Tab-separated table of C-alpha atoms in Angstrom:
chain	number	residue	atom	x	y	z
A	286	UNK	CA	33.435	-17.055	-10.224
A	287	UNK	CA	30.770	-16.858	-12.965
A	288	UNK	CA	27.155	-17.740	-12.563
A	289	UNK	CA	25.728	-18.564	-16.286
A	290	UNK	CA	22.485	-18.107	-17.009
A	291	UNK	CA	21.288	-19.607	-20.465
A	292	UNK	CA	18.237	-18.038	-22.393
A	293	UNK	CA	15.988	-16.020	-20.482
A	294	UNK	CA	12.942	-17.609	-22.250
A	295	UNK	CA	10.383	-19.771	-21.091
A	296	UNK	CA	12.600	-22.412	-19.672
A	297	UNK	CA	12.463	-23.392	-15.916
A	298	UNK	CA	15.710	-24.590	-15.139
A	299	UNK	CA	18.815	-22.917	-15.369
A	300	UNK	CA	22.086	-24.349	-16.651
A	301	UNK	CA	24.866	-25.342	-14.088
A	302	UNK	CA	27.838	-23.412	-13.113
A	303	UNK	CA	31.462	-22.957	-14.426
A	304	UNK	CA	34.344	-24.755	-13.042
A	305	UNK	CA	35.814	-22.367	-10.406
A	306	UNK	CA	32.861	-21.979	-8.320
A	307	UNK	CA	33.377	-22.515	-4.493
A	308	UNK	CA	32.303	-25.258	-1.999
A	309	UNK	CA	28.308	-25.060	-2.010
A	310	UNK	CA	26.782	-27.772	-4.241
A	311	UNK	CA	24.261	-26.111	-6.745
A	312	UNK	CA	21.260	-27.831	-7.713
A	313	UNK	CA	19.305	-24.964	-8.730
A	314	UNK	CA	15.640	-25.356	-8.423
A	315	UNK	CA	13.233	-23.940	-11.083
A	316	UNK	CA	14.150	-20.546	-11.485
A	317	UNK	CA	11.589	-17.500	-12.116
A	318	UNK	CA	12.210	-15.823	-15.414
A	319	UNK	CA	10.849	-12.239	-17.152
A	320	UNK	CA	7.776	-12.740	-19.061
A	321	UNK	CA	7.479	-11.564	-22.511
A	322	UNK	CA	4.824	-9.068	-23.477
A	323	UNK	CA	2.484	-9.675	-25.925
A	324	UNK	CA	3.143	-5.826	-27.505
A	325	UNK	CA	6.058	-3.745	-28.063
A	326	UNK	CA	7.149	-1.111	-25.728
A	327	UNK	CA	6.002	1.393	-27.780
A	328	UNK	CA	2.348	-0.041	-28.481
A	329	UNK	CA	0.811	1.405	-25.281
A	330	UNK	CA	2.017	4.982	-26.269
A	331	UNK	CA	0.645	7.599	-25.839
A	332	UNK	CA	-0.746	6.720	-22.620
A	333	UNK	CA	2.174	4.938	-21.551
A	334	UNK	CA	5.089	6.038	-23.554
A	335	UNK	CA	7.645	3.288	-24.669
A	336	UNK	CA	10.386	4.918	-22.623
A	337	UNK	CA	8.745	3.696	-19.083
A	338	UNK	CA	7.784	0.539	-20.687
A	339	UNK	CA	11.453	-0.531	-21.556
A	340	UNK	CA	12.695	0.333	-17.975
A	341	UNK	CA	9.918	-0.953	-16.133
A	342	UNK	CA	9.710	-4.455	-17.784
A	343	UNK	CA	13.737	-4.859	-19.018
A	344	UNK	CA	15.005	-3.153	-15.526
A	345	UNK	CA	12.438	-2.706	-12.745
A	346	UNK	CA	10.756	-6.328	-13.166
A	347	UNK	CA	14.204	-7.858	-14.216
A	348	UNK	CA	15.672	-6.656	-10.916
A	349	UNK	CA	12.837	-8.088	-8.999
A	350	UNK	CA	13.101	-11.261	-10.871
A	351	UNK	CA	17.082	-11.591	-10.204
A	352	UNK	CA	16.641	-10.804	-6.563
A	353	UNK	CA	13.968	-12.967	-6.375
A	354	UNK	CA	15.706	-15.611	-7.667
A	355	UNK	CA	18.794	-14.892	-5.275
A	356	UNK	CA	16.554	-14.852	-2.102
A	357	UNK	CA	15.049	-18.400	-3.104
A	358	UNK	CA	18.825	-19.652	-3.567
A	359	UNK	CA	19.850	-18.275	-0.086
A	360	UNK	CA	16.466	-19.855	1.466
A	361	UNK	CA	17.658	-23.441	0.099
A	362	UNK	CA	20.799	-22.898	1.781
A	363	UNK	CA	19.283	-21.966	4.693
A	364	UNK	CA	17.366	-24.886	4.822
A	365	UNK	CA	20.095	-27.204	3.928
A	366	UNK	CA	21.759	-26.021	6.988
A	367	UNK	CA	18.161	-26.182	9.173
A	368	UNK	CA	18.450	-22.302	9.597
A	369	UNK	CA	14.802	-21.701	10.329
A	370	UNK	CA	15.240	-18.446	11.705
A	371	UNK	CA	17.029	-17.176	8.224
A	372	UNK	CA	14.566	-18.895	6.020
A	373	UNK	CA	12.012	-16.937	7.882
A	374	UNK	CA	13.683	-14.010	7.552
A	375	UNK	CA	14.193	-13.948	3.875
A	376	UNK	CA	10.455	-15.007	3.376
A	377	UNK	CA	9.519	-12.049	5.328
A	378	UNK	CA	11.758	-9.445	3.284
A	379	UNK	CA	13.308	-10.395	0.243
A	380	UNK	CA	10.656	-12.690	-0.767
A	381	UNK	CA	8.057	-10.865	-0.311
A	382	UNK	CA	9.263	-7.669	-2.049
A	383	UNK	CA	11.030	-9.187	-4.851
A	384	UNK	CA	8.592	-12.338	-5.092
A	385	UNK	CA	6.052	-9.803	-4.890
A	386	UNK	CA	7.404	-7.596	-7.388
A	387	UNK	CA	7.746	-10.156	-9.877
A	388	UNK	CA	4.086	-11.616	-9.650
A	389	UNK	CA	2.523	-8.156	-9.448
A	390	UNK	CA	4.372	-7.009	-12.650
A	391	UNK	CA	3.713	-10.330	-14.547
A	392	UNK	CA	-0.304	-9.701	-13.866
A	393	UNK	CA	0.204	-5.686	-14.539
A	394	UNK	CA	1.704	-6.659	-18.216
A	395	UNK	CA	-1.348	-8.957	-18.731
A	396	UNK	CA	-4.002	-6.490	-17.673
A	397	UNK	CA	-2.527	-4.010	-20.279
A	398	UNK	CA	-3.071	-4.348	-24.058
A	399	UNK	CA	-2.763	-1.711	-27.221
A	400	UNK	CA	-5.765	-0.255	-28.369
A	401	UNK	CA	-5.807	-2.471	-31.333
A	402	UNK	CA	-5.870	-5.475	-29.258
A	403	UNK	CA	-8.929	-4.115	-27.353
A	404	UNK	CA	-6.997	-2.225	-24.770
A	405	UNK	CA	-9.394	0.290	-23.495
A	406	UNK	CA	-12.335	-1.497	-24.643
A	407	UNK	CA	-15.265	-2.036	-22.251
A	408	UNK	CA	-17.408	-5.223	-23.213
A	409	UNK	CA	-20.742	-4.319	-23.622
A	410	UNK	CA	-22.413	-7.293	-21.543
A	411	UNK	CA	-20.216	-9.412	-19.409
A	412	UNK	CA	-20.192	-10.932	-15.978
A	413	UNK	CA	-17.488	-8.474	-15.185
A	414	UNK	CA	-19.338	-5.591	-15.848
A	415	UNK	CA	-22.570	-6.444	-14.260
A	416	UNK	CA	-20.901	-7.313	-11.147
A	417	UNK	CA	-18.954	-3.849	-11.262
A	418	UNK	CA	-22.433	-2.035	-11.767
A	419	UNK	CA	-24.268	-4.099	-8.726
A	420	UNK	CA	-21.159	-3.078	-6.749
A	421	UNK	CA	-20.492	0.345	-7.514
A	422	UNK	CA	-23.254	1.508	-9.723
A	423	UNK	CA	-21.425	2.056	-12.716
A	424	UNK	CA	-18.272	0.984	-14.665
A	425	UNK	CA	-17.342	4.877	-14.395
A	426	UNK	CA	-18.215	5.173	-10.527
A	427	UNK	CA	-16.151	2.173	-10.090
A	428	UNK	CA	-13.483	3.882	-12.101
A	429	UNK	CA	-13.618	7.107	-10.141
A	430	UNK	CA	-13.515	5.300	-7.084
A	431	UNK	CA	-10.485	3.051	-8.038
A	432	UNK	CA	-8.182	5.915	-9.125
A	433	UNK	CA	-9.534	7.772	-6.328
A	434	UNK	CA	-7.837	5.060	-4.095
A	435	UNK	CA	-5.051	4.559	-6.073
A	436	UNK	CA	-4.097	8.250	-6.105
A	437	UNK	CA	-4.302	8.051	-2.061
A	438	UNK	CA	-1.465	5.528	-2.009
A	439	UNK	CA	1.071	7.009	-0.001
A	440	UNK	CA	4.663	6.349	-1.773
A	441	UNK	CA	5.070	3.224	-3.644
A	442	UNK	CA	2.372	0.602	-3.874
A	443	UNK	CA	-0.500	-0.726	-5.898
A	444	UNK	CA	-4.317	-0.332	-6.369
A	445	UNK	CA	-6.384	-3.645	-6.837
A	446	UNK	CA	-9.596	-5.040	-7.749
A	447	UNK	CA	-10.026	-8.141	-6.575
A	448	UNK	CA	-12.477	-10.876	-6.097
A	449	UNK	CA	-12.794	-12.022	-2.722
A	450	UNK	CA	-13.174	-15.424	-2.443
A	451	UNK	CA	-15.273	-15.747	1.290
A	452	UNK	CA	-17.655	-13.093	0.135
A	453	UNK	CA	-17.975	-13.953	-3.820
A	454	UNK	CA	-17.663	-10.088	-4.203
A	455	UNK	CA	-15.567	-7.578	-6.104
A	456	UNK	CA	-13.603	-5.391	-3.740
A	457	UNK	CA	-11.157	-2.397	-4.358
A	458	UNK	CA	-8.101	-3.102	-2.312
A	459	UNK	CA	-4.625	-0.911	-2.262
A	460	UNK	CA	-0.937	-2.621	-0.777
A	461	UNK	CA	2.218	-1.095	-0.012
A	462	UNK	CA	5.564	-1.385	-1.896
A	463	UNK	CA	5.379	-4.955	-3.601
A	464	UNK	CA	2.483	-6.828	-1.726
A	465	UNK	CA	0.371	-9.114	-2.635
A	466	UNK	CA	-3.326	-8.682	-2.238
A	467	UNK	CA	-3.263	-12.380	-0.753
A	468	UNK	CA	-1.515	-11.221	2.184
A	469	UNK	CA	-4.257	-8.958	3.236
A	470	UNK	CA	-7.241	-11.297	1.651
A	471	UNK	CA	-6.327	-15.161	2.210
A	472	UNK	CA	-8.927	-16.352	-0.335
A	473	UNK	CA	-8.584	-13.579	-3.349
A	474	UNK	CA	-8.094	-13.405	-6.838
A	475	UNK	CA	-6.906	-10.396	-8.443
A	476	UNK	CA	-8.683	-9.371	-11.391
A	477	UNK	CA	-6.945	-5.947	-12.169
A	478	UNK	CA	-3.751	-4.624	-10.659
A	479	UNK	CA	-2.482	-0.752	-11.702
A	480	UNK	CA	1.292	0.026	-10.372
A	481	UNK	CA	1.794	3.423	-8.554
A	482	UNK	CA	4.907	3.431	-7.836
A	483	UNK	CA	6.655	6.389	-9.128
A	484	UNK	CA	8.543	4.529	-11.901
A	485	UNK	CA	5.738	3.669	-13.394
A	486	UNK	CA	4.515	6.909	-14.527
A	487	UNK	CA	7.093	9.358	-13.544
A	488	UNK	CA	8.883	9.903	-16.886
A	489	UNK	CA	5.563	10.735	-18.403
A	490	UNK	CA	3.565	12.167	-15.892
A	491	UNK	CA	6.002	13.463	-13.169
A	492	UNK	CA	4.050	13.429	-10.031
A	493	UNK	CA	0.638	13.636	-11.696
A	494	UNK	CA	-0.309	10.469	-10.760
A	495	UNK	CA	-4.025	11.242	-11.094
A	496	UNK	CA	-3.494	12.332	-15.100
A	497	UNK	CA	-1.557	8.615	-15.246
A	498	UNK	CA	-4.710	6.903	-13.213
A	499	UNK	CA	-7.276	8.887	-15.737
A	500	UNK	CA	-5.500	7.683	-19.054
A	501	UNK	CA	-4.296	4.053	-18.071
A	502	UNK	CA	-7.959	3.014	-18.624
A	503	UNK	CA	-7.507	3.375	-22.290
A	504	UNK	CA	-5.045	0.601	-22.362
A	505	UNK	CA	-6.703	-1.655	-19.749
A	506	UNK	CA	-7.360	-5.326	-21.031
A	507	UNK	CA	-11.117	-6.064	-19.952
A	508	UNK	CA	-10.686	-9.287	-21.734
A	509	UNK	CA	-8.108	-10.661	-19.509
A	510	UNK	CA	-9.753	-8.916	-16.212
A	511	UNK	CA	-12.959	-11.162	-17.805
A	512	UNK	CA	-11.043	-13.914	-17.507
A	513	UNK	CA	-9.534	-13.397	-14.583
A	514	UNK	CA	-12.900	-12.940	-12.894
A	515	UNK	CA	-14.748	-15.478	-14.595
A	516	UNK	CA	-12.168	-18.512	-12.873
A	517	UNK	CA	-12.450	-16.982	-9.261
A	518	UNK	CA	-16.747	-16.375	-9.123
A	519	UNK	CA	-18.583	-19.281	-7.587
A	520	UNK	CA	-21.931	-19.352	-9.018
B	77	UNK	CA	20.153	25.626	-14.075
B	78	UNK	CA	22.707	22.846	-14.554
B	79	UNK	CA	25.103	23.200	-11.965
B	80	UNK	CA	24.391	19.846	-10.313
B	81	UNK	CA	25.006	18.101	-13.369
B	82	UNK	CA	26.099	15.536	-13.705
B	83	UNK	CA	24.482	14.017	-10.702
B	84	UNK	CA	21.203	15.623	-11.366
B	85	UNK	CA	20.286	16.875	-14.814
B	86	UNK	CA	18.715	19.880	-15.429
B	87	UNK	CA	15.507	18.434	-16.561
B	88	UNK	CA	15.575	16.339	-13.443
B	89	UNK	CA	16.283	19.291	-11.090
B	90	UNK	CA	13.550	21.446	-12.861
B	91	UNK	CA	11.185	18.790	-12.197
B	92	UNK	CA	12.559	17.892	-8.568
B	93	UNK	CA	13.342	21.153	-7.108
B	94	UNK	CA	10.701	23.324	-8.624
B	95	UNK	CA	7.721	20.862	-9.592
B	96	UNK	CA	8.085	18.834	-6.305
B	97	UNK	CA	9.987	20.518	-3.618
B	98	UNK	CA	8.868	24.440	-4.328
B	99	UNK	CA	5.331	23.277	-4.721
B	100	UNK	CA	5.410	21.501	-1.455
B	101	UNK	CA	5.730	24.502	0.041
B	102	UNK	CA	2.470	25.999	-1.692
B	103	UNK	CA	0.672	23.001	-0.301
B	104	UNK	CA	1.694	23.145	3.180
B	105	UNK	CA	0.527	26.952	3.024
B	106	UNK	CA	-2.245	26.001	2.081
B	107	UNK	CA	-2.561	23.477	4.503
B	108	UNK	CA	-1.553	25.515	7.581
B	109	UNK	CA	-3.809	28.715	6.774
B	110	UNK	CA	-5.959	29.444	9.828
B	111	UNK	CA	-4.162	27.126	11.871
B	112	UNK	CA	-1.461	28.318	14.496
B	113	UNK	CA	1.472	26.409	12.123
B	114	UNK	CA	1.018	29.658	9.857
B	115	UNK	CA	2.801	31.549	12.264
B	116	UNK	CA	6.056	29.243	12.709
B	117	UNK	CA	8.754	30.543	10.762
B	118	UNK	CA	10.876	27.140	10.016
B	119	UNK	CA	9.469	24.151	8.602
B	120	UNK	CA	11.219	21.543	11.232
B	121	UNK	CA	8.863	23.232	14.043
B	122	UNK	CA	5.924	22.520	11.967
B	123	UNK	CA	7.470	18.967	11.724
B	124	UNK	CA	8.088	18.450	15.464
B	125	UNK	CA	4.969	19.822	16.220
B	126	UNK	CA	2.455	18.080	13.697
B	127	UNK	CA	4.384	14.530	14.327
B	128	UNK	CA	2.859	14.639	17.914
B	129	UNK	CA	-0.564	15.204	17.008
B	130	UNK	CA	-3.048	12.365	14.889
B	131	UNK	CA	-5.195	15.363	13.422
B	132	UNK	CA	-2.541	16.724	11.666
B	133	UNK	CA	-1.109	13.572	9.885
B	134	UNK	CA	-1.713	15.673	6.480
B	135	UNK	CA	0.260	18.712	7.594
B	136	UNK	CA	2.962	16.681	8.945
B	137	UNK	CA	3.410	14.340	5.930
B	138	UNK	CA	3.561	17.907	4.049
B	139	UNK	CA	5.856	19.276	5.982
B	140	UNK	CA	8.046	16.033	6.536
B	141	UNK	CA	8.477	16.113	2.846
B	142	UNK	CA	9.596	19.702	2.666
B	143	UNK	CA	12.285	19.203	5.308
B	144	UNK	CA	13.844	15.980	3.943
B	145	UNK	CA	14.213	17.749	0.560
B	146	UNK	CA	15.379	20.808	2.181
B	147	UNK	CA	17.964	19.031	3.661
B	148	UNK	CA	18.801	17.096	0.522
B	149	UNK	CA	18.992	20.264	-1.800
B	150	UNK	CA	21.085	22.124	1.132
B	151	UNK	CA	23.719	19.544	1.255
B	152	UNK	CA	24.344	19.458	-2.677
B	153	UNK	CA	26.984	21.291	-4.482
B	154	UNK	CA	28.287	21.197	-8.010
B	155	UNK	CA	30.209	18.239	-8.932
B	156	UNK	CA	33.683	17.574	-7.127
B	157	UNK	CA	33.128	21.079	-5.807
B	158	UNK	CA	34.026	19.605	-2.397
B	159	UNK	CA	36.724	17.149	-1.864
B	160	UNK	CA	36.286	14.926	1.044
B	161	UNK	CA	39.898	14.395	1.548
B	162	UNK	CA	40.170	17.951	2.396
B	163	UNK	CA	36.946	18.572	4.103
B	164	UNK	CA	36.561	15.788	6.412
B	165	UNK	CA	38.486	16.539	10.059
B	166	UNK	CA	39.922	14.283	12.362
B	167	UNK	CA	37.089	13.767	14.527
B	168	UNK	CA	34.848	12.525	11.554
B	169	UNK	CA	37.203	10.247	10.095
B	170	UNK	CA	37.959	8.931	13.423
B	171	UNK	CA	34.198	8.022	13.825
B	172	UNK	CA	33.842	7.070	10.229
B	173	UNK	CA	36.827	4.268	10.859
B	174	UNK	CA	35.162	3.306	14.129
B	175	UNK	CA	31.642	2.736	12.636
B	176	UNK	CA	32.359	1.488	9.237
B	177	UNK	CA	36.093	1.066	8.640
B	178	UNK	CA	36.695	4.137	7.038
B	179	UNK	CA	34.808	6.257	4.420
B	180	UNK	CA	35.008	4.006	1.433
B	181	UNK	CA	33.938	1.329	3.830
B	182	UNK	CA	31.098	3.892	4.575
B	183	UNK	CA	30.218	4.454	0.777
B	184	UNK	CA	30.060	0.883	0.332
B	185	UNK	CA	27.660	0.315	3.703
B	186	UNK	CA	25.635	3.182	2.347
B	187	UNK	CA	25.088	1.541	-1.061
B	188	UNK	CA	23.783	-1.652	0.425
B	189	UNK	CA	21.281	0.201	2.262
B	190	UNK	CA	20.406	1.917	-0.861
B	191	UNK	CA	20.256	-1.224	-3.077
B	192	UNK	CA	17.861	-2.911	-0.327
B	193	UNK	CA	15.545	-0.222	-0.075
B	194	UNK	CA	12.204	-1.384	-0.400
B	195	UNK	CA	9.466	1.258	-1.636
B	196	UNK	CA	9.650	5.172	-1.307
B	197	UNK	CA	11.967	7.088	1.137
B	198	UNK	CA	15.040	8.804	2.380
B	199	UNK	CA	18.669	7.006	3.027
B	200	UNK	CA	19.976	9.056	6.205
B	201	UNK	CA	23.443	9.522	7.746
B	202	UNK	CA	22.563	10.449	11.360
B	203	UNK	CA	24.530	10.850	14.613
B	204	UNK	CA	22.931	8.902	17.512
B	205	UNK	CA	24.217	9.212	20.609
B	206	UNK	CA	27.162	10.319	19.266
B	207	UNK	CA	27.592	7.830	17.004
B	208	UNK	CA	26.810	7.679	13.215
B	209	UNK	CA	24.517	5.614	11.824
B	210	UNK	CA	22.935	5.135	8.369
B	211	UNK	CA	19.255	5.057	9.051
B	212	UNK	CA	16.278	4.230	5.930
B	213	UNK	CA	13.349	6.204	6.449
B	214	UNK	CA	9.989	5.540	4.283
B	215	UNK	CA	7.610	7.380	2.778
B	216	UNK	CA	7.614	11.018	4.447
B	217	UNK	CA	9.088	9.968	8.093
B	218	UNK	CA	12.162	12.036	9.028
B	219	UNK	CA	14.599	10.782	11.340
B	220	UNK	CA	14.552	13.896	13.564
B	221	UNK	CA	11.118	13.598	14.908
B	222	UNK	CA	12.178	9.803	15.674
B	223	UNK	CA	14.017	9.917	18.955
B	224	UNK	CA	15.168	13.212	21.008
B	225	UNK	CA	18.748	12.340	20.548
B	226	UNK	CA	18.939	11.958	16.684
B	227	UNK	CA	21.127	14.490	14.751
B	228	UNK	CA	20.702	14.306	11.160
B	229	UNK	CA	23.337	15.018	9.035
B	230	UNK	CA	22.779	14.387	5.342
B	231	UNK	CA	20.212	12.305	3.155
B	232	UNK	CA	19.969	10.880	-0.391
B	233	UNK	CA	16.303	11.102	-2.102
B	234	UNK	CA	15.131	7.295	-2.454
B	235	UNK	CA	11.943	8.418	-3.715
B	236	UNK	CA	12.299	7.267	-7.314
B	237	UNK	CA	11.382	10.623	-8.960
B	238	UNK	CA	14.663	11.792	-7.678
B	239	UNK	CA	16.520	9.296	-10.128
B	240	UNK	CA	14.635	7.491	-12.785
B	241	UNK	CA	14.743	10.345	-15.440
B	242	UNK	CA	18.669	10.411	-15.024
B	243	UNK	CA	19.642	6.809	-13.873
B	244	UNK	CA	16.430	4.497	-14.736
B	245	UNK	CA	16.563	1.793	-12.108
B	246	UNK	CA	20.439	2.004	-11.634
B	247	UNK	CA	20.684	2.642	-8.114
B	248	UNK	CA	24.024	2.214	-7.856
B	249	UNK	CA	25.094	4.737	-10.751
B	250	UNK	CA	23.013	7.256	-8.698
B	251	UNK	CA	24.323	6.547	-5.338
B	252	UNK	CA	28.143	6.769	-7.020
B	253	UNK	CA	27.309	10.351	-8.383
B	254	UNK	CA	25.852	11.472	-5.397
B	255	UNK	CA	29.225	11.275	-3.587
B	256	UNK	CA	30.333	13.486	-6.252
B	257	UNK	CA	27.814	16.216	-5.352
B	258	UNK	CA	27.681	15.735	-1.600
B	259	UNK	CA	28.638	18.979	0.641
B	260	UNK	CA	31.525	16.989	3.067
């Protein structure tokens, strides 16, 4: 049987199924879709090349979306049967991984921007910059600390700048695989997330992760970071 | 050196074998200088001893990474150089049948593990208590230190550096190609 998805743009409900589908009724709930980038694949070069961007967005992120949706379908099926054990198992594994992958990458595309759109431009005065300076002494010291933590991630994972809602302070956090920061800091808002999986940099940098980290700051979207930060800060 | 083509392109081999695997030896040599490990002739001995000393975790990570790569590269041959139909003996075939339902069923099961793999690591075929088993290990873990009775047989490097250049995100194509370059 063939499961047919209509346009992948910003619609939340999928189209239904063709005739030969088997037993289960398929009221597919709102599905996750691959978000569009607000820039072309080549526009972050030479810091992140077009080949990486295309692979990363159209293949890696798309796979997380597909697997996330499949996991949610499996959960819906299990819920119908009252099989709470299977629900918990899928949530703890496939949803944690693929849902995390989808949400993490969705944020990642937003915190990057081409130079012509302000990528790499640190605002002269901003709440975020002043909070970063209070915490780490200067933006430069913060970047060095962030990069050291990111370089130290074993295997696959992410390095984050988060706003901790409980302490009302900024923190650097690393997470393994596709774990989202909220798994570790319950009340937090990610301000910046940098992907340190090999697929994020290997084609341009081989295993020289520190070089990738040095260069990615040239296309970090400080305006977006500011928005995330100001939505979280408690006065 | 393109003899692993098309499983691994010349570019990927150059990066993987020379820049990652062989560089790993240099890194380990640096770490074990002036330690008892420096006199150990073989990598797997460094792996075993450092695995039980928490303070030697950096040495363990470097050594285990080399060990995994060592087994991986040592069991690769040029494309279709070894025919599993001729190479696999009766006992192995029987064991594959009992554990998985045969060689083809084993490959399907192995692929399932590869597609479910969540992160960086290594996908192994091991022998545990006389039974064949597929085992996923993450980051720099290596099966032979996990339990006394594990005998490692072969592994597939699931770190993305092994396949992203030639296969992008297509793990299935990578695994399919692997069977053609495995020294059965």
